[in-house]
Coordinates of C-alpha atoms in Angstrom, one line a residue:
M1 CA -85.4 -48.8 20.1
R2 CA -82.4 -51.1 19.7
I3 CA -82.1 -53.1 16.5
R4 CA -82.4 -56.8 17.0
Q5 CA -79.6 -58.7 15.3
L6 CA -80.4 -62.0 13.5
A7 CA -78.2 -64.7 12.1
L8 CA -78.5 -65.2 8.3
V9 CA -77.0 -68.6 8.0
G10 CA -78.5 -72.0 8.4
A11 CA -78.6 -73.4 11.9
T12 CA -75.9 -76.0 12.8
T13 CA -77.9 -77.6 15.5
A14 CA -81.5 -78.6 15.6
L15 CA -84.0 -76.0 17.0
L16 CA -86.9 -76.9 19.2
A17 CA -90.2 -77.0 17.3
A18 CA -92.4 -77.0 20.3
T19 CA -95.5 -74.8 20.1
A20 CA -97.0 -72.7 22.8
A21 CA -100.5 -71.8 24.0
C22 CA -102.0 -68.7 22.4
G23 CA -103.2 -65.8 24.4
G24 CA -106.7 -64.4 24.3
T25 CA -109.9 -66.2 23.5
S26 CA -110.5 -67.8 20.2
T27 CA -113.0 -70.1 18.6
T28 CA -112.6 -71.9 15.3
A29 CA -114.8 -73.9 12.9
A30 CA -112.4 -76.5 11.5
G31 CA -111.7 -76.2 7.8
S32 CA -110.5 -79.0 5.5
G33 CA -108.7 -78.9 2.2
G34 CA -108.7 -75.2 1.1
E35 CA -111.8 -74.1 3.0
V36 CA -111.8 -70.9 5.0
T37 CA -111.6 -71.4 8.8
K38 CA -113.7 -69.0 10.9
V39 CA -111.6 -67.6 13.8
S40 CA -112.5 -65.1 16.5
V41 CA -109.8 -63.9 18.9
T42 CA -110.3 -61.4 21.7
I43 CA -107.5 -58.9 22.2
E44 CA -107.3 -57.5 25.8
G45 CA -108.3 -53.8 25.8
V46 CA -109.3 -53.9 22.1
G47 CA -112.1 -56.4 21.6
A48 CA -112.9 -59.2 19.2
V49 CA -111.3 -59.7 15.8
D50 CA -113.0 -62.0 13.3
T51 CA -112.2 -63.6 10.0
D52 CA -112.7 -61.8 6.7
S53 CA -113.5 -64.6 4.2
A54 CA -112.2 -62.6 1.2
L55 CA -108.8 -62.0 2.9
A56 CA -108.6 -65.6 4.2
K57 CA -108.7 -66.8 0.6
K58 CA -105.3 -65.1 0.1
V59 CA -103.7 -67.6 2.4
P60 CA -102.0 -70.5 0.6
A61 CA -104.3 -73.5 0.5
D62 CA -102.1 -75.8 2.5
L63 CA -101.8 -73.5 5.4
R64 CA -105.5 -72.6 5.1
G65 CA -106.4 -76.2 5.4
K66 CA -104.3 -76.6 8.6
G67 CA -106.0 -73.5 10.2
T68 CA -102.9 -72.7 12.2
I69 CA -99.7 -70.8 11.7
T70 CA -96.6 -71.4 13.9
V71 CA -94.6 -68.3 15.0
A72 CA -91.2 -68.2 16.6
T73 CA -90.2 -65.4 18.9
N74 CA -87.7 -64.5 21.6
A75 CA -89.0 -62.9 24.8
P76 CA -88.7 -60.7 26.7
Y77 CA -88.3 -57.7 24.4
Q78 CA -90.9 -55.3 25.7
P79 CA -93.2 -53.9 24.5
F80 CA -93.2 -56.1 21.5
I81 CA -93.0 -59.5 23.1
D82 CA -92.9 -60.7 26.7
F83 CA -93.9 -63.7 28.9
K84 CA -97.4 -63.5 30.2
V85 CA -96.3 -65.0 33.5
E86 CA -92.7 -64.6 34.6
G87 CA -90.9 -67.9 34.6
K88 CA -93.4 -69.5 32.2
N89 CA -92.1 -69.5 28.7
D90 CA -95.0 -70.9 26.8
E91 CA -97.5 -68.0 27.2
F92 CA -96.9 -64.6 25.7
K93 CA -98.1 -61.0 25.6
G94 CA -97.0 -57.8 23.8
L95 CA -97.7 -55.6 20.8
D96 CA -96.4 -58.1 18.3
Y97 CA -98.3 -60.9 19.9
D98 CA -101.6 -59.1 19.8
L99 CA -101.1 -57.7 16.3
F100 CA -100.1 -61.1 14.9
Q101 CA -103.0 -62.8 16.6
A102 CA -105.4 -60.2 15.2
A103 CA -104.0 -60.5 11.7
S104 CA -104.1 -64.3 11.9
A105 CA -107.7 -64.2 13.0
R106 CA -108.6 -61.9 10.1
L107 CA -107.1 -64.6 7.8
G108 CA -108.9 -67.5 9.4
L109 CA -105.8 -68.8 11.2
K110 CA -104.9 -69.4 14.8
A111 CA -101.3 -68.3 15.6
T112 CA -99.2 -70.5 17.9
F113 CA -96.1 -68.9 19.4
S114 CA -93.0 -70.7 20.7
Q115 CA -89.9 -69.3 22.4
Q116 CA -86.6 -69.8 20.5
P117 CA -83.1 -68.5 20.8
F118 CA -82.9 -65.1 19.2
D119 CA -80.0 -65.9 16.9
G120 CA -81.8 -69.0 15.8
L121 CA -85.0 -67.3 14.6
V122 CA -83.9 -66.8 10.9
P123 CA -82.1 -70.1 10.6
G124 CA -85.1 -71.9 12.0
L125 CA -87.4 -70.1 9.5
Q126 CA -85.0 -71.1 6.7
A127 CA -85.1 -74.7 7.9
G128 CA -88.9 -74.8 7.9
K129 CA -89.2 -75.2 11.7
Y130 CA -92.0 -72.6 11.8
D131 CA -93.9 -70.4 9.4
A132 CA -93.1 -66.9 10.7
I133 CA -91.0 -64.9 13.1
A134 CA -92.0 -61.9 15.2
G135 CA -90.9 -59.8 18.2
G136 CA -89.7 -56.3 17.5
I137 CA -87.5 -57.4 14.5
T138 CA -86.2 -54.6 12.3
D139 CA -86.6 -55.1 8.5
K140 CA -83.1 -54.8 7.0
K141 CA -82.0 -55.4 3.5
E142 CA -79.4 -57.9 4.6
R143 CA -82.1 -60.0 6.3
Q144 CA -84.2 -60.0 3.1
Q145 CA -81.7 -62.5 1.7
V146 CA -83.7 -65.1 3.7
A147 CA -87.0 -63.5 4.8
T148 CA -89.8 -61.4 3.4
F149 CA -91.0 -58.8 6.0
V150 CA -94.5 -57.4 6.4
D151 CA -93.7 -54.0 7.9
Y152 CA -96.2 -52.9 10.5
S153 CA -94.5 -50.0 12.2
A154 CA -91.5 -47.7 11.9
S155 CA -89.3 -46.0 14.4
G156 CA -86.5 -43.4 13.8
T157 CA -84.7 -40.6 15.6
G158 CA -86.5 -37.9 17.5
F159 CA -85.2 -34.6 18.8
L160 CA -85.7 -33.2 22.3
V161 CA -85.3 -29.5 22.9
K162 CA -86.0 -27.0 25.6
T163 CA -89.6 -26.0 26.1
G164 CA -90.7 -23.4 23.5
N165 CA -88.1 -24.7 21.1
P166 CA -86.0 -21.5 21.3
L167 CA -83.7 -22.6 18.4
A168 CA -86.7 -23.4 16.1
V169 CA -85.5 -26.9 15.4
K170 CA -87.8 -28.5 12.9
S171 CA -85.7 -31.3 11.3
V172 CA -82.2 -32.7 11.3
A173 CA -81.1 -29.9 9.0
D174 CA -81.5 -27.5 11.8
L175 CA -78.9 -29.3 13.9
C176 CA -76.0 -28.1 11.8
G177 CA -73.9 -25.9 14.0
R178 CA -75.6 -27.1 17.2
K179 CA -74.4 -29.2 20.2
V180 CA -76.4 -32.4 20.2
A181 CA -76.3 -35.1 22.9
V182 CA -76.6 -38.8 22.0
Q183 CA -76.1 -42.1 23.7
K184 CA -72.6 -43.4 23.2
A185 CA -72.2 -45.9 20.3
S186 CA -75.8 -45.4 19.3
N187 CA -77.2 -45.2 15.8
Q188 CA -77.8 -41.5 16.4
A189 CA -74.1 -41.0 17.1
K190 CA -73.2 -42.7 13.8
N191 CA -75.9 -41.2 11.7
L192 CA -75.4 -37.6 12.9
T193 CA -71.6 -37.9 12.3
N194 CA -72.3 -39.0 8.8
Y195 CA -74.9 -36.3 8.3
T196 CA -72.6 -33.5 9.4
K197 CA -70.0 -34.7 6.9
D198 CA -72.3 -35.1 4.0
S199 CA -74.9 -32.3 4.5
C200 CA -73.9 -29.5 6.9
P201 CA -72.3 -26.3 5.5
A202 CA -68.6 -25.7 6.1
G203 CA -68.0 -24.3 9.5
K204 CA -71.4 -25.5 10.8
A205 CA -70.7 -29.0 11.8
I206 CA -73.0 -30.8 14.4
E207 CA -71.0 -31.1 17.6
V208 CA -72.0 -34.6 18.6
K209 CA -71.6 -35.1 22.4
E210 CA -71.8 -38.7 23.6
Y211 CA -73.1 -39.8 27.0
P212 CA -73.1 -43.3 28.6
E213 CA -76.9 -43.4 28.8
N214 CA -79.9 -41.4 27.4
P215 CA -80.9 -40.0 30.8
Q216 CA -77.5 -38.3 31.1
A217 CA -77.9 -36.8 27.6
V218 CA -81.3 -35.4 28.7
Q219 CA -79.8 -34.0 31.9
A220 CA -77.2 -32.3 29.7
L221 CA -80.0 -30.6 27.8
I222 CA -81.7 -29.4 31.0
A223 CA -78.4 -28.1 32.4
G224 CA -77.8 -26.2 29.2
N225 CA -74.6 -28.1 28.2
V226 CA -76.2 -29.1 24.9
E227 CA -78.9 -27.7 22.7
V228 CA -80.7 -30.9 21.5
V229 CA -81.0 -34.5 22.5
A230 CA -81.2 -37.1 19.6
A231 CA -82.6 -40.5 20.5
T232 CA -85.1 -43.0 19.4
K233 CA -88.4 -41.0 19.0
V234 CA -90.7 -43.5 20.7
N235 CA -88.5 -43.4 23.8
L236 CA -88.4 -39.6 23.8
V237 CA -92.2 -39.5 23.8
D238 CA -92.2 -40.9 27.3
T239 CA -89.2 -38.7 28.3
A240 CA -90.9 -35.5 27.2
A241 CA -94.1 -36.4 29.1
T242 CA -92.1 -36.4 32.4
L243 CA -90.4 -33.0 31.6
A244 CA -93.4 -30.7 31.1
G245 CA -92.2 -27.1 31.3
K246 CA -88.5 -28.1 30.8
A247 CA -88.3 -29.9 27.4
E248 CA -90.5 -30.9 24.5
L249 CA -90.3 -33.2 21.5
V250 CA -89.9 -31.7 18.0
E251 CA -92.6 -32.8 15.6
D252 CA -91.2 -33.1 12.1
A253 CA -94.1 -33.2 9.6
G254 CA -91.8 -34.6 7.0
A255 CA -90.7 -37.5 9.2
P256 CA -93.6 -38.3 11.5
N257 CA -92.0 -41.6 12.7
G258 CA -88.6 -39.9 13.2
W259 CA -85.6 -39.2 11.1
L260 CA -84.3 -42.3 9.2
A261 CA -87.2 -44.4 10.5
S262 CA -86.6 -48.1 10.1
P263 CA -89.6 -50.5 9.7
N264 CA -90.3 -53.3 12.1
G265 CA -91.8 -56.4 10.5
F266 CA -93.1 -59.9 10.7
G267 CA -90.8 -62.3 8.8
F268 CA -91.9 -65.1 6.5
L269 CA -89.7 -67.4 4.4
K270 CA -88.7 -65.5 1.2
A271 CA -90.1 -68.3 -1.0
K272 CA -93.6 -67.8 0.7
K273 CA -94.4 -64.3 -0.6
E274 CA -98.0 -65.2 -1.1
L275 CA -98.3 -65.8 2.6
A276 CA -96.5 -62.5 3.3
E277 CA -98.9 -60.7 1.0
A278 CA -101.9 -62.2 2.9
Y279 CA -100.6 -60.8 6.2
R280 CA -99.8 -57.4 4.6
A281 CA -103.5 -57.3 3.5
A282 CA -104.6 -58.4 7.0
V283 CA -102.6 -55.8 8.8
Q284 CA -103.9 -53.1 6.4
S285 CA -107.4 -54.2 7.2
L286 CA -106.6 -53.7 10.9
I287 CA -105.2 -50.3 10.2
D288 CA -108.3 -49.3 8.2
D289 CA -110.8 -50.4 10.8
G290 CA -109.0 -48.9 13.7
T291 CA -108.0 -52.2 15.4
Y292 CA -104.3 -51.5 14.7
G293 CA -104.5 -48.1 16.4
K294 CA -106.1 -49.6 19.4
I295 CA -103.5 -52.3 19.8
L296 CA -100.6 -49.7 19.5
A297 CA -102.4 -47.5 22.0
Q298 CA -102.8 -50.4 24.4
W299 CA -99.0 -50.8 24.4
K300 CA -98.3 -47.0 24.4
Q301 CA -96.7 -47.2 21.0
T302 CA -98.8 -44.9 18.9
P303 CA -95.7 -42.9 17.7
I304 CA -94.5 -45.9 15.7
A305 CA -97.8 -46.2 13.7
I306 CA -97.8 -46.3 9.9
K307 CA -100.7 -45.6 7.5
Q308 CA -99.9 -48.3 5.0
A309 CA -98.7 -51.9 5.7
T310 CA -95.8 -52.6 3.3
I311 CA -93.4 -55.4 2.3
D312 CA -89.6 -55.2 2.5
Q313 CA -89.3 -51.5 2.9
A314 CA -85.9 -51.6 4.8
I315 CA -83.9 -48.4 4.5
D316 CA -80.5 -50.0 5.0

């Protein structure tokens, strides 16, 4: 899963503030002032998600009175965000779209998405053009200078080995002294190089072998030219499924989302931490009642699931 880079400075040109039609079916009873708005949204393959009045009261009164929240995104970036119909940029689908719609409904809000340039998402948030940003965005400490992130998933590095795991690889520590294939210029290449310098015993360095693309790294494993492939775990889940009898994915109980798992999050203006906390609570409610798991399963992203929704838990 590549890290989506975001600008951290104010925009020098005006950004479009147009809103877009929401996906799914929703019904609302209009609220006024600080009243709770009742919202129901139907998520395809999951079902209806309704407002929790107690959670809705966590939303700042001004936004609660409006009953809507504006969200900027940049599609396509599957499976997190994509256009519902190719060539039509005002209707969306994807994991982030469904999860944000569900969390919003739980809070009595209707979420309206709009397409924006990717490098303009944070400057637009900073300028007050919209209330939130979403779309496979990695929570990073640098980005927290501007935004507060509600972390809803995490994805790190997984390890692919030959079937039966003949070298008994259980974690990154077992890679010392091994030949490990990675994609050229990837986070795995950088992180394993740093790990071998800092953590491997003398004479047992990880031999990091770089390949132009992940499929070539996998072929090197099958051919016996390397002993392990290191790549984004969520991608290796699909790879392992196609290589039954040839390769398998290591399951590290100490790092269920992968080694050095970075959180993905929904971004809110740093000054609006009350709103971010409301969404954290809403996501947690979706985790607790199983809706979250169903949404991730619908998009085949169960490996990036977390048990606790958090705020600003970037690892770098």
